[in-house]
Short mmCIF file of N, CA and C in Angstrom, two decimals:
data_model
loop_
_atom_site.label_atom_id
_atom_site.label_comp_id
_atom_site.label_asym_id
_atom_site.label_seq_id
_atom_site.Cartn_x
_atom_site.Cartn_y
_atom_site.Cartn_z
N MET A 1 24.93 36.49 58.31
CA MET A 1 26.55 36.38 58.00
C MET A 1 26.98 38.11 57.84
N THR A 2 27.69 38.55 58.14
CA THR A 2 27.87 40.28 57.87
C THR A 2 28.44 40.52 56.60
N PRO A 3 28.15 42.08 56.79
CA PRO A 3 28.61 42.22 55.00
C PRO A 3 29.91 41.93 54.61
N LEU A 4 30.85 41.99 55.72
CA LEU A 4 32.21 41.77 55.46
C LEU A 4 32.21 40.66 55.40
N THR A 5 31.91 39.10 56.05
CA THR A 5 31.41 38.14 55.51
C THR A 5 31.18 37.99 54.58
N MET A 6 30.08 38.20 54.05
CA MET A 6 29.60 38.12 52.52
C MET A 6 30.48 38.37 51.67
N ALA A 7 31.30 39.56 51.47
CA ALA A 7 32.09 40.15 50.44
C ALA A 7 33.45 39.17 50.36
N ALA A 8 33.67 38.58 51.51
CA ALA A 8 35.01 37.78 51.46
C ALA A 8 34.68 36.45 50.64
N SER A 9 32.68 36.29 51.16
CA SER A 9 32.56 35.01 50.14
C SER A 9 32.30 34.76 49.16
N TYR A 10 32.14 36.16 48.53
CA TYR A 10 31.58 35.80 47.00
C TYR A 10 33.34 36.40 46.43
N GLY A 11 33.69 36.61 47.16
CA GLY A 11 35.61 36.92 46.70
C GLY A 11 35.62 38.72 46.09
N ARG A 12 34.54 39.41 46.52
CA ARG A 12 34.87 40.57 46.29
C ARG A 12 35.61 41.61 46.89
N SER A 13 37.17 40.99 46.97
CA SER A 13 38.34 41.57 47.61
C SER A 13 38.07 43.33 47.90
N ASP A 14 37.66 44.51 47.04
CA ASP A 14 37.78 45.70 47.32
C ASP A 14 37.14 45.74 48.39
N MET A 15 35.52 45.16 48.12
CA MET A 15 34.87 45.36 49.02
C MET A 15 34.80 44.94 50.34
N ALA A 16 35.73 43.71 50.13
CA ALA A 16 35.86 42.94 51.85
C ALA A 16 37.36 44.00 52.50
N ARG A 17 38.08 44.63 51.99
CA ARG A 17 39.29 44.83 52.68
C ARG A 17 38.53 46.30 52.95
N HIS A 18 37.26 47.47 52.20
CA HIS A 18 36.84 47.89 52.40
C HIS A 18 36.46 48.21 53.81
N LEU A 19 35.18 46.91 54.02
CA LEU A 19 34.81 46.65 55.28
C LEU A 19 35.65 45.96 56.83
N PHE A 20 36.25 45.56 55.98
CA PHE A 20 37.73 45.10 57.01
C PHE A 20 38.64 46.14 57.66
N ASN A 21 38.57 46.95 56.57
CA ASN A 21 39.62 48.73 57.36
C ASN A 21 38.36 49.00 58.21
N HIS A 22 37.20 49.07 58.10
CA HIS A 22 36.15 49.91 58.50
C HIS A 22 35.60 49.60 59.85
N ASN A 23 35.78 48.18 59.96
CA ASN A 23 35.23 46.98 61.43
C ASN A 23 36.47 46.22 62.05
N ILE A 24 37.44 46.52 61.61
CA ILE A 24 38.54 45.80 62.35
C ILE A 24 38.69 45.88 63.83
N ASP A 25 38.09 46.67 64.03
CA ASP A 25 38.27 47.30 65.89
C ASP A 25 37.09 46.39 66.62
N ILE A 26 36.17 46.05 65.51
CA ILE A 26 34.86 45.17 66.33
C ILE A 26 34.38 44.43 65.34
N LEU A 27 35.63 43.48 65.04
CA LEU A 27 35.33 41.99 65.27
C LEU A 27 35.33 41.33 65.93
N GLU A 28 34.80 40.29 66.40
CA GLU A 28 34.92 39.47 67.48
C GLU A 28 35.32 38.31 66.86
N GLU A 29 36.47 37.92 67.79
CA GLU A 29 37.17 36.55 67.70
C GLU A 29 36.80 35.48 66.65
N GLU A 30 35.59 35.22 67.15
CA GLU A 30 35.53 34.03 66.27
C GLU A 30 35.23 34.11 64.65
N GLU A 31 34.41 35.49 64.48
CA GLU A 31 34.27 36.04 63.18
C GLU A 31 35.28 35.78 62.46
N MET A 32 36.82 36.96 63.08
CA MET A 32 38.05 37.38 62.67
C MET A 32 38.45 35.73 61.81
N ASN A 33 38.64 34.61 62.81
CA ASN A 33 38.48 33.43 62.95
C ASN A 33 38.26 32.87 61.57
N ALA A 34 37.02 32.83 61.39
CA ALA A 34 36.31 32.42 60.28
C ALA A 34 36.55 33.09 59.17
N LEU A 35 36.76 34.24 59.72
CA LEU A 35 37.15 35.36 58.03
C LEU A 35 38.77 35.11 57.73
N PHE A 36 39.42 35.17 58.05
CA PHE A 36 40.42 34.14 57.60
C PHE A 36 40.53 33.24 56.71
N PHE A 37 39.57 32.34 57.35
CA PHE A 37 39.84 30.41 56.46
C PHE A 37 39.04 31.70 55.04
N ILE A 38 38.16 32.22 55.25
CA ILE A 38 37.13 32.16 53.96
C ILE A 38 37.87 32.99 53.06
N CYS A 39 38.82 34.01 53.15
CA CYS A 39 39.52 34.86 52.64
C CYS A 39 40.77 33.80 51.44
N ILE A 40 41.18 33.23 52.54
CA ILE A 40 42.43 32.13 51.93
C ILE A 40 41.21 31.01 51.00
N LYS A 41 40.15 30.48 51.29
CA LYS A 41 39.30 29.96 50.41
C LYS A 41 39.46 30.60 49.22
N ASN A 42 39.09 31.90 49.22
CA ASN A 42 38.33 32.43 48.06
C ASN A 42 39.39 33.42 47.25
N ASP A 43 40.46 32.84 47.86
CA ASP A 43 42.35 33.76 47.05
C ASP A 43 42.00 34.99 47.44
N LEU A 44 41.45 36.00 48.62
CA LEU A 44 41.59 37.10 48.90
C LEU A 44 43.18 36.98 49.86
N TYR A 45 44.24 36.62 49.58
CA TYR A 45 45.29 36.51 49.81
C TYR A 45 46.26 37.90 50.68
N ASP A 46 45.23 38.98 49.79
CA ASP A 46 46.25 40.26 50.30
C ASP A 46 45.40 40.64 52.01
N LEU A 47 43.99 40.35 51.79
CA LEU A 47 43.15 40.58 53.06
C LEU A 47 43.63 39.78 53.95
N ALA A 48 43.65 38.35 53.90
CA ALA A 48 44.37 37.44 54.80
C ALA A 48 45.68 37.73 55.20
N LEU A 49 47.04 37.94 54.50
CA LEU A 49 48.12 38.53 55.04
C LEU A 49 47.91 39.80 55.82
N GLN A 50 46.65 41.04 55.43
CA GLN A 50 46.68 42.18 56.37
C GLN A 50 45.99 41.97 57.89
N MET A 51 45.28 40.44 57.37
CA MET A 51 44.54 40.10 58.94
C MET A 51 45.53 39.65 60.06
N VAL A 52 46.70 38.80 59.13
CA VAL A 52 47.77 38.42 59.92
C VAL A 52 48.29 39.40 60.32
N GLY A 53 48.45 40.52 59.84
CA GLY A 53 49.58 41.54 60.30
C GLY A 53 48.71 42.30 61.48
N LYS A 54 47.48 42.37 61.12
CA LYS A 54 46.76 43.10 62.86
C LYS A 54 46.65 41.85 63.80
N LYS A 55 46.45 40.66 63.41
CA LYS A 55 46.19 39.60 64.16
C LYS A 55 47.20 38.22 64.09
N SER A 56 48.65 38.20 64.56
CA SER A 56 49.48 37.67 64.60
C SER A 56 49.00 35.95 64.90
N THR A 57 48.21 35.57 65.39
CA THR A 57 47.82 34.85 66.53
C THR A 57 46.60 34.20 65.36
N LEU A 58 46.52 34.29 63.99
CA LEU A 58 45.75 33.91 63.07
C LEU A 58 46.44 33.16 62.34
N ALA A 59 47.59 33.17 62.24
CA ALA A 59 48.77 32.28 61.77
C ALA A 59 48.83 30.72 62.06
N LEU A 60 48.35 30.90 63.45
CA LEU A 60 48.37 29.38 64.32
C LEU A 60 47.03 28.87 64.80
N ILE A 61 45.84 29.70 64.29
CA ILE A 61 44.84 29.35 64.62
C ILE A 61 44.18 27.86 63.68
N ARG A 62 43.31 27.18 64.41
CA ARG A 62 43.02 26.07 63.38
C ARG A 62 41.44 25.89 63.32
N ASN A 63 41.10 25.74 61.83
CA ASN A 63 39.77 25.65 61.49
C ASN A 63 39.15 24.38 61.73
N LYS A 64 37.62 24.16 62.10
CA LYS A 64 37.21 23.17 62.69
C LYS A 64 37.53 21.38 61.93
N ASN A 65 38.39 21.31 60.73
CA ASN A 65 39.31 20.21 60.60
C ASN A 65 40.58 20.48 61.13
N ASN A 66 40.68 21.00 62.08
CA ASN A 66 42.05 21.23 62.87
C ASN A 66 43.31 21.46 61.80
N GLU A 67 43.10 22.93 60.93
CA GLU A 67 43.91 22.81 59.76
C GLU A 67 44.35 24.68 60.64
N THR A 68 45.31 24.42 60.43
CA THR A 68 45.60 25.96 59.77
C THR A 68 45.62 27.10 58.34
N GLY A 69 45.95 28.12 58.44
CA GLY A 69 45.67 28.96 57.28
C GLY A 69 46.70 28.01 56.38
N LEU A 70 47.94 27.60 57.00
CA LEU A 70 48.87 27.06 55.34
C LEU A 70 48.47 25.84 55.25
N HIS A 71 47.49 24.61 56.35
CA HIS A 71 47.45 23.70 55.50
C HIS A 71 46.30 23.69 54.55
N VAL A 72 45.36 25.04 54.71
CA VAL A 72 44.41 25.18 53.71
C VAL A 72 45.02 25.73 52.01
N LEU A 73 46.06 26.54 52.71
CA LEU A 73 46.45 27.43 51.14
C LEU A 73 47.78 25.78 50.77
N ALA A 74 48.45 25.15 51.12
CA ALA A 74 49.04 24.22 50.02
C ALA A 74 48.18 23.43 49.82
N ARG A 75 46.85 22.91 50.17
CA ARG A 75 45.88 22.19 49.11
C ARG A 75 45.59 22.73 48.21
N LYS A 76 45.75 24.11 47.46
CA LYS A 76 45.03 24.84 46.52
C LYS A 76 45.86 24.74 45.49
N PRO A 77 45.36 24.24 44.45
CA PRO A 77 46.34 23.86 43.50
C PRO A 77 47.44 24.52 42.53
N PHE A 78 46.56 25.45 42.57
CA PHE A 78 47.11 27.15 41.87
C PHE A 78 47.16 28.36 43.22
N GLY A 79 47.31 28.21 44.01
CA GLY A 79 46.96 29.44 44.76
C GLY A 79 47.87 30.06 44.83
N LEU A 80 49.43 30.17 44.84
CA LEU A 80 50.16 31.26 44.99
C LEU A 80 50.11 31.71 43.23
N GLY A 81 50.03 30.98 42.32
CA GLY A 81 50.14 31.52 40.78
C GLY A 81 49.74 31.69 40.40
N LYS A 82 47.91 32.48 41.08
CA LYS A 82 47.24 32.97 40.19
C LYS A 82 47.30 34.52 39.60
N SER A 83 47.22 34.98 38.86
CA SER A 83 47.59 35.90 38.09
C SER A 83 46.55 36.93 38.47
N TRP A 84 47.33 38.04 38.68
CA TRP A 84 45.95 39.23 39.14
C TRP A 84 45.87 40.19 38.28
#
């Protein structure tokens, strides 16, 4: 597990964003895809959106359960209503 993946997994949004911005060019496709779903799972929506801005195909990829990011987000009961 990379430091970026670990930061996202633990919901450390500031650190994850910092590491993402410094590692965007060296992330492998599989790591980027996994990181996208980790961000959604852990409510790091700003980073997930930033990732889609850098790589628009993330909006269409599917995880191991054949779900897109939108499917995962739709299952979250309070995903978009979380107070910051």
